[in-house]
mmCIF file with all atom_site columns, C-alpha atoms and ligand atoms in Angstrom:
data_model
loop_
_atom_site.group_PDB
_atom_site.id
_atom_site.type_symbol
_atom_site.label_atom_id
_atom_site.label_alt_id
_atom_site.label_comp_id
_atom_site.label_asym_id
_atom_site.label_entity_id
_atom_site.label_seq_id
_atom_site.pdbx_PDB_ins_code
_atom_site.Cartn_x
_atom_site.Cartn_y
_atom_site.Cartn_z
_atom_site.occupancy
_atom_site.B_iso_or_equiv
_atom_site.pdbx_formal_charge
_atom_site.auth_seq_id
_atom_site.auth_comp_id
_atom_site.auth_asym_id
_atom_site.auth_atom_id
_atom_site.pdbx_PDB_model_num
ATOM   1   C  CA  . MET A 1 1   ? 92.992  80.184  98.379  1.00 88.00 ? 1   MET A CA  1
ATOM   2   C  CA  . LEU A 1 2   ? 91.425  83.236  100.319 1.00 96.00 ? 2   LEU A CA  1
ATOM   3   C  CA  . SER A 1 3   ? 88.336  83.738  102.301 1.00 97.00 ? 3   SER A CA  1
ATOM   4   C  CA  . ALA A 1 4   ? 85.702  86.427  100.560 1.00 97.00 ? 4   ALA A CA  1
ATOM   5   C  CA  . LYS A 1 5   ? 86.794  88.187  104.607 1.00 97.00 ? 5   LYS A CA  1
ATOM   6   C  CA  . VAL A 1 6   ? 90.436  88.039  103.925 1.00 98.00 ? 6   VAL A CA  1
ATOM   7   C  CA  . SER A 1 7   ? 90.562  88.990  100.019 1.00 98.00 ? 7   SER A CA  1
ATOM   8   C  CA  . ALA A 1 8   ? 88.293  92.293  100.753 1.00 98.00 ? 8   ALA A CA  1
ATOM   9   C  CA  . ALA A 1 9   ? 90.114  93.173  104.187 1.00 98.00 ? 9   ALA A CA  1
ATOM   10  C  CA  . LEU A 1 10  ? 93.309  92.823  101.784 1.00 98.00 ? 10  LEU A CA  1
ATOM   11  C  CA  . ASN A 1 11  ? 92.266  94.869  98.967  1.00 98.00 ? 11  ASN A CA  1
ATOM   12  C  CA  . LYS A 1 12  ? 91.530  97.826  101.521 1.00 98.00 ? 12  LYS A CA  1
ATOM   13  C  CA  . GLN A 1 13  ? 95.038  97.729  102.375 1.00 98.00 ? 13  GLN A CA  1
ATOM   14  C  CA  . ILE A 1 14  ? 96.075  97.557  98.968  1.00 98.00 ? 14  ILE A CA  1
ATOM   15  C  CA  . GLU A 1 15  ? 93.666  101.411 98.924  1.00 98.00 ? 15  GLU A CA  1
ATOM   16  C  CA  . LEU A 1 16  ? 95.336  102.568 102.305 1.00 98.00 ? 16  LEU A CA  1
ATOM   17  C  CA  . GLU A 1 17  ? 98.554  101.873 101.326 1.00 98.00 ? 17  GLU A CA  1
ATOM   18  C  CA  . ALA A 1 18  ? 98.373  103.593 97.332  1.00 98.00 ? 18  ALA A CA  1
ATOM   19  C  CA  . ALA A 1 19  ? 96.183  106.307 99.425  1.00 98.00 ? 19  ALA A CA  1
ATOM   20  C  CA  . SER A 1 20  ? 99.383  106.871 101.858 1.00 98.00 ? 20  SER A CA  1
ATOM   21  C  CA  . SER A 1 21  ? 101.698 106.945 98.836  1.00 98.00 ? 21  SER A CA  1
ATOM   22  C  CA  . GLN A 1 22  ? 99.206  109.517 97.284  1.00 98.00 ? 22  GLN A CA  1
ATOM   23  C  CA  . TYR A 1 23  ? 98.965  111.575 100.391 1.00 98.00 ? 23  TYR A CA  1
ATOM   24  C  CA  . TYR A 1 24  ? 102.982 111.423 100.983 1.00 98.00 ? 24  TYR A CA  1
ATOM   25  C  CA  . LEU A 1 25  ? 103.559 112.475 97.459  1.00 98.00 ? 25  LEU A CA  1
ATOM   26  C  CA  . SER A 1 26  ? 101.962 115.067 97.672  1.00 98.00 ? 26  SER A CA  1
ATOM   27  C  CA  . MET A 1 27  ? 103.658 116.645 101.206 1.00 98.00 ? 27  MET A CA  1
ATOM   28  C  CA  . ALA A 1 28  ? 106.958 116.282 99.173  1.00 98.00 ? 28  ALA A CA  1
ATOM   29  C  CA  . SER A 1 29  ? 105.828 118.094 96.449  1.00 98.00 ? 29  SER A CA  1
ATOM   30  C  CA  . TRP A 1 30  ? 104.913 120.825 98.833  1.00 98.00 ? 30  TRP A CA  1
ATOM   31  C  CA  . GLY A 1 31  ? 108.536 120.518 100.222 1.00 97.00 ? 31  GLY A CA  1
ATOM   32  C  CA  . GLU A 1 32  ? 109.688 121.165 96.770  1.00 97.00 ? 32  GLU A CA  1
ATOM   33  C  CA  . THR A 1 33  ? 108.019 124.398 96.248  1.00 98.00 ? 33  THR A CA  1
ATOM   34  C  CA  . GLN A 1 34  ? 109.081 125.328 99.497  1.00 96.00 ? 34  GLN A CA  1
ATOM   35  C  CA  . GLY A 1 35  ? 112.652 124.879 98.982  1.00 94.00 ? 35  GLY A CA  1
ATOM   36  C  CA  . LEU A 1 36  ? 113.054 121.673 101.262 1.00 96.00 ? 36  LEU A CA  1
ATOM   37  C  CA  . ASN A 1 37  ? 114.893 119.462 99.219  1.00 96.00 ? 37  ASN A CA  1
ATOM   38  C  CA  . GLY A 1 38  ? 115.948 117.096 101.926 1.00 97.00 ? 38  GLY A CA  1
ATOM   39  C  CA  . VAL A 1 39  ? 112.379 117.093 103.207 1.00 97.00 ? 39  VAL A CA  1
ATOM   40  C  CA  . SER A 1 40  ? 111.000 116.351 99.820  1.00 97.00 ? 40  SER A CA  1
ATOM   41  C  CA  . THR A 1 41  ? 113.947 114.229 98.650  1.00 97.00 ? 41  THR A CA  1
ATOM   42  C  CA  . PHE A 1 42  ? 112.748 111.985 102.156 1.00 97.00 ? 42  PHE A CA  1
ATOM   43  C  CA  . LEU A 1 43  ? 108.894 112.106 101.549 1.00 97.00 ? 43  LEU A CA  1
ATOM   44  C  CA  . TYR A 1 44  ? 109.490 111.166 97.474  1.00 97.00 ? 44  TYR A CA  1
ATOM   45  C  CA  . GLU A 1 45  ? 111.532 107.933 99.196  1.00 95.00 ? 45  GLU A CA  1
ATOM   46  C  CA  . HIS A 1 46  ? 108.189 107.436 101.618 1.00 96.00 ? 46  HIS A CA  1
ATOM   47  C  CA  . ALA A 1 47  ? 105.483 107.812 98.866  1.00 97.00 ? 47  ALA A CA  1
ATOM   48  C  CA  . ASP A 1 48  ? 107.848 104.877 96.768  1.00 97.00 ? 48  ASP A CA  1
ATOM   49  C  CA  . GLU A 1 49  ? 108.091 103.143 99.705  1.00 96.00 ? 49  GLU A CA  1
ATOM   50  C  CA  . GLU A 1 50  ? 104.136 102.815 100.546 1.00 98.00 ? 50  GLU A CA  1
ATOM   51  C  CA  . ARG A 1 51  ? 103.964 102.116 96.767  1.00 98.00 ? 51  ARG A CA  1
ATOM   52  C  CA  . MET A 1 52  ? 106.129 99.064  97.255  1.00 97.00 ? 52  MET A CA  1
ATOM   53  C  CA  . HIS A 1 53  ? 103.320 98.256  100.280 1.00 98.00 ? 53  HIS A CA  1
ATOM   54  C  CA  . MET A 1 54  ? 100.808 98.317  97.842  1.00 98.00 ? 54  MET A CA  1
ATOM   55  C  CA  . LEU A 1 55  ? 102.186 96.066  95.144  1.00 98.00 ? 55  LEU A CA  1
ATOM   56  C  CA  . LYS A 1 56  ? 103.691 93.837  97.892  1.00 98.00 ? 56  LYS A CA  1
ATOM   57  C  CA  . LEU A 1 57  ? 99.748  93.051  99.112  1.00 98.00 ? 57  LEU A CA  1
ATOM   58  C  CA  . ILE A 1 58  ? 98.653  93.103  95.307  1.00 98.00 ? 58  ILE A CA  1
ATOM   59  C  CA  . LYS A 1 59  ? 100.785 90.302  94.378  1.00 98.00 ? 59  LYS A CA  1
ATOM   60  C  CA  . PHE A 1 60  ? 100.223 88.112  97.391  1.00 98.00 ? 60  PHE A CA  1
ATOM   61  C  CA  . VAL A 1 61  ? 96.504  88.482  97.031  1.00 98.00 ? 61  VAL A CA  1
ATOM   62  C  CA  . ASN A 1 62  ? 97.045  87.163  93.378  1.00 98.00 ? 62  ASN A CA  1
ATOM   63  C  CA  . GLU A 1 63  ? 99.115  84.590  94.137  1.00 97.00 ? 63  GLU A CA  1
ATOM   64  C  CA  . ARG A 1 64  ? 96.892  83.131  96.676  1.00 97.00 ? 64  ARG A CA  1
ATOM   65  C  CA  . GLY A 1 65  ? 93.928  83.120  93.943  1.00 96.00 ? 65  GLY A CA  1
ATOM   66  C  CA  . GLY A 1 66  ? 92.530  86.262  94.313  1.00 97.00 ? 66  GLY A CA  1
ATOM   67  C  CA  . HIS A 1 67  ? 92.425  89.489  92.726  1.00 98.00 ? 67  HIS A CA  1
ATOM   68  C  CA  . GLY A 1 68  ? 94.624  92.582  94.154  1.00 98.00 ? 68  GLY A CA  1
ATOM   69  C  CA  . ILE A 1 69  ? 92.322  95.855  92.934  1.00 98.00 ? 69  ILE A CA  1
ATOM   70  C  CA  . VAL A 1 70  ? 94.274  99.078  91.891  1.00 97.00 ? 70  VAL A CA  1
ATOM   71  C  CA  . PRO A 1 71  ? 92.119  101.481 93.814  1.00 96.00 ? 71  PRO A CA  1
ATOM   72  C  CA  . SER A 1 72  ? 90.837  104.947 92.740  1.00 96.00 ? 72  SER A CA  1
ATOM   73  C  CA  . LEU A 1 73  ? 91.935  107.769 94.860  1.00 95.00 ? 73  LEU A CA  1
ATOM   74  C  CA  . LYS A 1 74  ? 90.712  111.128 96.221  1.00 95.00 ? 74  LYS A CA  1
ATOM   75  C  CA  . GLN A 1 75  ? 92.832  113.786 95.737  1.00 97.00 ? 75  GLN A CA  1
ATOM   76  C  CA  . PRO A 1 76  ? 95.160  114.489 99.140  1.00 98.00 ? 76  PRO A CA  1
ATOM   77  C  CA  . PRO A 1 77  ? 95.712  117.677 100.408 1.00 97.00 ? 77  PRO A CA  1
ATOM   78  C  CA  . VAL A 1 78  ? 98.297  119.840 98.541  1.00 97.00 ? 78  VAL A CA  1
ATOM   79  C  CA  . THR A 1 79  ? 99.451  122.531 100.767 1.00 97.00 ? 79  THR A CA  1
ATOM   80  C  CA  . PHE A 1 80  ? 100.658 122.482 104.537 1.00 98.00 ? 80  PHE A CA  1
ATOM   81  C  CA  . LYS A 1 81  ? 100.940 124.849 107.570 1.00 97.00 ? 81  LYS A CA  1
ATOM   82  C  CA  . SER A 1 82  ? 104.428 123.888 108.332 1.00 96.00 ? 82  SER A CA  1
ATOM   83  C  CA  . VAL A 1 83  ? 107.174 121.025 107.951 1.00 96.00 ? 83  VAL A CA  1
ATOM   84  C  CA  . LYS A 1 84  ? 106.013 120.272 111.367 1.00 97.00 ? 84  LYS A CA  1
ATOM   85  C  CA  . ALA A 1 85  ? 102.212 119.828 110.785 1.00 97.00 ? 85  ALA A CA  1
ATOM   86  C  CA  . VAL A 1 86  ? 103.253 117.735 107.725 1.00 98.00 ? 86  VAL A CA  1
ATOM   87  C  CA  . PHE A 1 87  ? 105.128 115.173 110.100 1.00 98.00 ? 87  PHE A CA  1
ATOM   88  C  CA  . GLU A 1 88  ? 102.509 115.266 112.660 1.00 98.00 ? 88  GLU A CA  1
ATOM   89  C  CA  . GLU A 1 89  ? 99.990  114.183 110.036 1.00 98.00 ? 89  GLU A CA  1
ATOM   90  C  CA  . ILE A 1 90  ? 102.301 111.535 108.755 1.00 98.00 ? 90  ILE A CA  1
ATOM   91  C  CA  . LEU A 1 91  ? 102.547 110.478 112.772 1.00 98.00 ? 91  LEU A CA  1
ATOM   92  C  CA  . LYS A 1 92  ? 98.673  110.543 112.934 1.00 98.00 ? 92  LYS A CA  1
ATOM   93  C  CA  . HIS A 1 93  ? 98.411  108.794 109.559 1.00 98.00 ? 93  HIS A CA  1
ATOM   94  C  CA  . GLU A 1 94  ? 100.728 106.063 110.683 1.00 98.00 ? 94  GLU A CA  1
ATOM   95  C  CA  . ILE A 1 95  ? 99.036  105.186 114.008 1.00 98.00 ? 95  ILE A CA  1
ATOM   96  C  CA  . MET A 1 96  ? 95.612  104.711 112.042 1.00 98.00 ? 96  MET A CA  1
ATOM   97  C  CA  . VAL A 1 97  ? 97.466  102.525 109.284 1.00 98.00 ? 97  VAL A CA  1
ATOM   98  C  CA  . THR A 1 98  ? 98.575  100.423 112.249 1.00 98.00 ? 98  THR A CA  1
ATOM   99  C  CA  . ASN A 1 99  ? 95.614  100.137 113.764 1.00 98.00 ? 99  ASN A CA  1
ATOM   100 C  CA  . GLU A 1 100 ? 93.702  98.879  110.046 1.00 98.00 ? 100 GLU A CA  1
ATOM   101 C  CA  . ILE A 1 101 ? 96.613  96.322  110.301 1.00 98.00 ? 101 ILE A CA  1
ATOM   102 C  CA  . ASN A 1 102 ? 95.989  95.088  113.474 1.00 98.00 ? 102 ASN A CA  1
ATOM   103 C  CA  . ASN A 1 103 ? 92.453  94.819  112.540 1.00 98.00 ? 103 ASN A CA  1
ATOM   104 C  CA  . LEU A 1 104 ? 93.557  92.861  109.068 1.00 98.00 ? 104 LEU A CA  1
ATOM   105 C  CA  . VAL A 1 105 ? 95.754  90.314  111.285 1.00 98.00 ? 105 VAL A CA  1
ATOM   106 C  CA  . GLU A 1 106 ? 92.788  90.061  113.677 1.00 98.00 ? 106 GLU A CA  1
ATOM   107 C  CA  . THR A 1 107 ? 90.287  89.194  110.268 1.00 98.00 ? 107 THR A CA  1
ATOM   108 C  CA  . THR A 1 108 ? 92.827  86.288  109.797 1.00 98.00 ? 108 THR A CA  1
ATOM   109 C  CA  . LEU A 1 109 ? 92.438  84.885  112.692 1.00 98.00 ? 109 LEU A CA  1
ATOM   110 C  CA  . LYS A 1 110 ? 89.347  84.535  112.544 1.00 98.00 ? 110 LYS A CA  1
ATOM   111 C  CA  . GLU A 1 111 ? 89.154  83.252  109.638 1.00 98.00 ? 111 GLU A CA  1
ATOM   112 C  CA  . LYS A 1 112 ? 91.683  81.057  110.531 1.00 98.00 ? 112 LYS A CA  1
ATOM   113 C  CA  . ASP A 1 113 ? 93.982  82.223  107.364 1.00 98.00 ? 113 ASP A CA  1
ATOM   114 C  CA  . TYR A 1 114 ? 97.547  81.604  109.030 1.00 98.00 ? 114 TYR A CA  1
ATOM   115 C  CA  . THR A 1 115 ? 99.436  81.777  105.706 1.00 98.00 ? 115 THR A CA  1
ATOM   116 C  CA  . THR A 1 116 ? 98.003  85.394  105.417 1.00 98.00 ? 116 THR A CA  1
ATOM   117 C  CA  . HIS A 1 117 ? 98.184  86.123  109.273 1.00 98.00 ? 117 HIS A CA  1
ATOM   118 C  CA  . ASN A 1 118 ? 102.183 84.986  108.522 1.00 98.00 ? 118 ASN A CA  1
ATOM   119 C  CA  . PHE A 1 119 ? 102.443 87.097  105.297 1.00 98.00 ? 119 PHE A CA  1
ATOM   120 C  CA  . LEU A 1 120 ? 101.435 90.422  107.334 1.00 98.00 ? 120 LEU A CA  1
ATOM   121 C  CA  . GLN A 1 121 ? 103.952 89.828  110.365 1.00 98.00 ? 121 GLN A CA  1
ATOM   122 C  CA  . TRP A 1 122 ? 105.929 92.159  108.019 1.00 98.00 ? 122 TRP A CA  1
ATOM   123 C  CA  . TYR A 1 123 ? 103.370 94.968  107.771 1.00 98.00 ? 123 TYR A CA  1
ATOM   124 C  CA  . VAL A 1 124 ? 103.100 94.815  111.714 1.00 98.00 ? 124 VAL A CA  1
ATOM   125 C  CA  . SER A 1 125 ? 107.334 95.547  111.908 1.00 97.00 ? 125 SER A CA  1
ATOM   126 C  CA  . GLU A 1 126 ? 107.229 97.964  109.752 1.00 97.00 ? 126 GLU A CA  1
ATOM   127 C  CA  . GLN A 1 127 ? 104.226 99.883  111.149 1.00 97.00 ? 127 GLN A CA  1
ATOM   128 C  CA  . ILE A 1 128 ? 106.688 99.340  114.533 1.00 97.00 ? 128 ILE A CA  1
ATOM   129 C  CA  . GLU A 1 129 ? 109.300 101.307 112.790 1.00 95.00 ? 129 GLU A CA  1
ATOM   130 C  CA  . GLU A 1 130 ? 107.584 104.077 110.949 1.00 95.00 ? 130 GLU A CA  1
ATOM   131 C  CA  . GLU A 1 131 ? 105.778 105.059 113.799 1.00 97.00 ? 131 GLU A CA  1
ATOM   132 C  CA  . ALA A 1 132 ? 108.733 105.235 115.504 1.00 97.00 ? 132 ALA A CA  1
ATOM   133 C  CA  . LEU A 1 133 ? 110.573 107.271 113.167 1.00 95.00 ? 133 LEU A CA  1
ATOM   134 C  CA  . ALA A 1 134 ? 107.709 109.454 112.390 1.00 96.00 ? 134 ALA A CA  1
ATOM   135 C  CA  . ARG A 1 135 ? 108.034 110.238 116.385 1.00 97.00 ? 135 ARG A CA  1
ATOM   136 C  CA  . GLN A 1 136 ? 111.533 110.852 116.654 1.00 96.00 ? 136 GLN A CA  1
ATOM   137 C  CA  . ILE A 1 137 ? 111.100 113.440 113.277 1.00 96.00 ? 137 ILE A CA  1
ATOM   138 C  CA  . VAL A 1 138 ? 107.927 115.164 115.266 1.00 97.00 ? 138 VAL A CA  1
ATOM   139 C  CA  . ASP A 1 139 ? 110.130 115.468 118.648 1.00 97.00 ? 139 ASP A CA  1
ATOM   140 C  CA  . LYS A 1 140 ? 113.046 117.011 116.717 1.00 96.00 ? 140 LYS A CA  1
ATOM   141 C  CA  . LEU A 1 141 ? 111.056 119.762 115.115 1.00 96.00 ? 141 LEU A CA  1
ATOM   142 C  CA  . LYS A 1 142 ? 109.453 120.500 118.402 1.00 96.00 ? 142 LYS A CA  1
ATOM   143 C  CA  . LEU A 1 143 ? 113.426 120.790 119.742 1.00 95.00 ? 143 LEU A CA  1
ATOM   144 C  CA  . ILE A 1 144 ? 113.573 123.691 116.784 1.00 95.00 ? 144 ILE A CA  1
ATOM   145 C  CA  . GLY A 1 145 ? 110.663 125.770 117.263 1.00 94.00 ? 145 GLY A CA  1
ATOM   146 C  CA  . ASP A 1 146 ? 110.930 128.486 115.072 1.00 88.00 ? 146 ASP A CA  1
ATOM   147 C  CA  . ASP A 1 147 ? 114.438 128.253 114.763 1.00 91.00 ? 147 ASP A CA  1
ATOM   148 C  CA  . LYS A 1 148 ? 115.414 128.868 110.604 1.00 91.00 ? 148 LYS A CA  1
ATOM   149 C  CA  . SER A 1 149 ? 118.855 127.554 111.012 1.00 93.00 ? 149 SER A CA  1
ATOM   150 C  CA  . GLY A 1 150 ? 117.880 124.622 112.902 1.00 95.00 ? 150 GLY A CA  1
ATOM   151 C  CA  . LEU A 1 151 ? 115.356 124.003 110.361 1.00 94.00 ? 151 LEU A CA  1
ATOM   152 C  CA  . TYR A 1 152 ? 118.466 124.303 108.001 1.00 94.00 ? 152 TYR A CA  1
ATOM   153 C  CA  . PHE A 1 153 ? 119.952 121.501 109.218 1.00 94.00 ? 153 PHE A CA  1
ATOM   154 C  CA  . PHE A 1 154 ? 116.869 119.231 110.199 1.00 96.00 ? 154 PHE A CA  1
ATOM   155 C  CA  . ASP A 1 155 ? 116.154 119.699 106.008 1.00 96.00 ? 155 ASP A CA  1
ATOM   156 C  CA  . ARG A 1 156 ? 120.179 118.325 105.659 1.00 94.00 ? 156 ARG A CA  1
ATOM   157 C  CA  . ASP A 1 157 ? 119.481 115.656 107.939 1.00 92.00 ? 157 ASP A CA  1
ATOM   158 C  CA  . LEU A 1 158 ? 116.486 114.256 106.375 1.00 93.00 ? 158 LEU A CA  1
ATOM   159 C  CA  . GLU A 1 159 ? 118.270 114.020 103.012 1.00 91.00 ? 159 GLU A CA  1
ATOM   160 C  CA  . SER A 1 160 ? 120.765 111.912 104.827 1.00 87.00 ? 160 SER A CA  1
ATOM   161 C  CA  . MET A 1 161 ? 117.942 110.163 105.996 1.00 82.00 ? 161 MET A CA  1
ATOM   162 C  CA  . ALA A 1 162 ? 115.971 109.759 102.767 1.00 86.00 ? 162 ALA A CA  1
ATOM   163 C  CA  . ALA A 1 163 ? 119.260 107.841 101.253 1.00 79.00 ? 163 ALA A CA  1
ATOM   164 C  CA  . LYS A 1 164 ? 119.286 105.382 103.785 1.00 75.00 ? 164 LYS A CA  1
ATOM   165 C  CA  . THR A 1 165 ? 115.467 104.462 103.601 1.00 69.00 ? 165 THR A CA  1
ATOM   166 C  CA  . LYS A 1 166 ? 116.205 104.028 99.652  1.00 73.00 ? 166 LYS A CA  1
ATOM   167 C  CA  . GLY A 1 167 ? 118.844 101.297 100.988 1.00 71.00 ? 167 GLY A CA  1
ATOM   168 C  CA  . GLN A 1 168 ? 116.477 99.951  103.043 1.00 68.00 ? 168 GLN A CA  1
ATOM   169 C  CA  . MET A 1 169 ? 113.527 99.661  100.260 1.00 66.00 ? 169 MET A CA  1
ATOM   170 C  CA  . ASP A 1 170 ? 116.106 98.291  97.774  1.00 73.00 ? 170 ASP A CA  1
ATOM   171 C  CA  . LYS A 1 171 ? 116.946 95.155  100.287 1.00 69.00 ? 171 LYS A CA  1
ATOM   172 C  CA  . ALA A 1 172 ? 113.048 94.840  100.721 1.00 65.00 ? 172 ALA A CA  1
ATOM   173 C  CA  . LYS A 1 173 ? 112.233 95.081  96.900  1.00 64.00 ? 173 LYS A CA  1
ATOM   174 C  CA  . GLY A 1 174 ? 115.456 92.210  96.392  1.00 66.00 ? 174 GLY A CA  1
ATOM   175 C  CA  . GLN A 1 175 ? 113.430 90.511  99.357  1.00 59.00 ? 175 GLN A CA  1
ATOM   176 C  CA  . ARG A 1 176 ? 110.244 90.363  97.044  1.00 51.00 ? 176 ARG A CA  1
HETATM 177 FE FE1 . OFO B 2 .   ? 102.818 101.294 104.538 1.00 75.88 ? 201 OFO B FE1 1
HETATM 178 O  O1  . OFO B 2 .   ? 103.219 102.056 105.971 1.00 75.88 ? 201 OFO B O1  1
HETATM 179 FE FE2 . OFO B 2 .   ? 103.189 103.693 106.039 1.00 75.88 ? 201 OFO B FE2 1
HETATM 180 O  O2  . OFO B 2 .   ? 101.362 103.884 106.010 1.00 75.88 ? 201 OFO B O2  1
#
């Protein structure tokens, strides 16, 4: 059984994962309107991945006798300055999410909830990957600068990265 504190903290994380999904979905839609098919495919996948993070939490909370609450969400930004600005935002956002996961882990230790602590280790590893990936993409974009053909190849690269993410997501779904 979850304590009131752990339950509230997990529901806060559910909200954050949902907001992340919504945010990336908005970025994906913007990318599509800019003719950036690779960028938008990658971001649509990323939005789905965040939704999966949310679902995993909802199911866990319910399994442990709590109630996973589906949150209402604020409208995310709808336009972005550039592709680089989008990925810099993602990196910033993921660093914030990592901090929130760490706070959540700390709450479970204070509450001596070792089951939830164990469950959250998946999120701890996932955040390492998400931050590393966002950092890698921002670095690539810095190298490309204003080079239009560089951006064209970058967009194509992201399309194949999206296919990889989809594969990982399907695997994670299978493990749920
Ligand atoms: Fe859920 O990992 Fe990003 O936000």
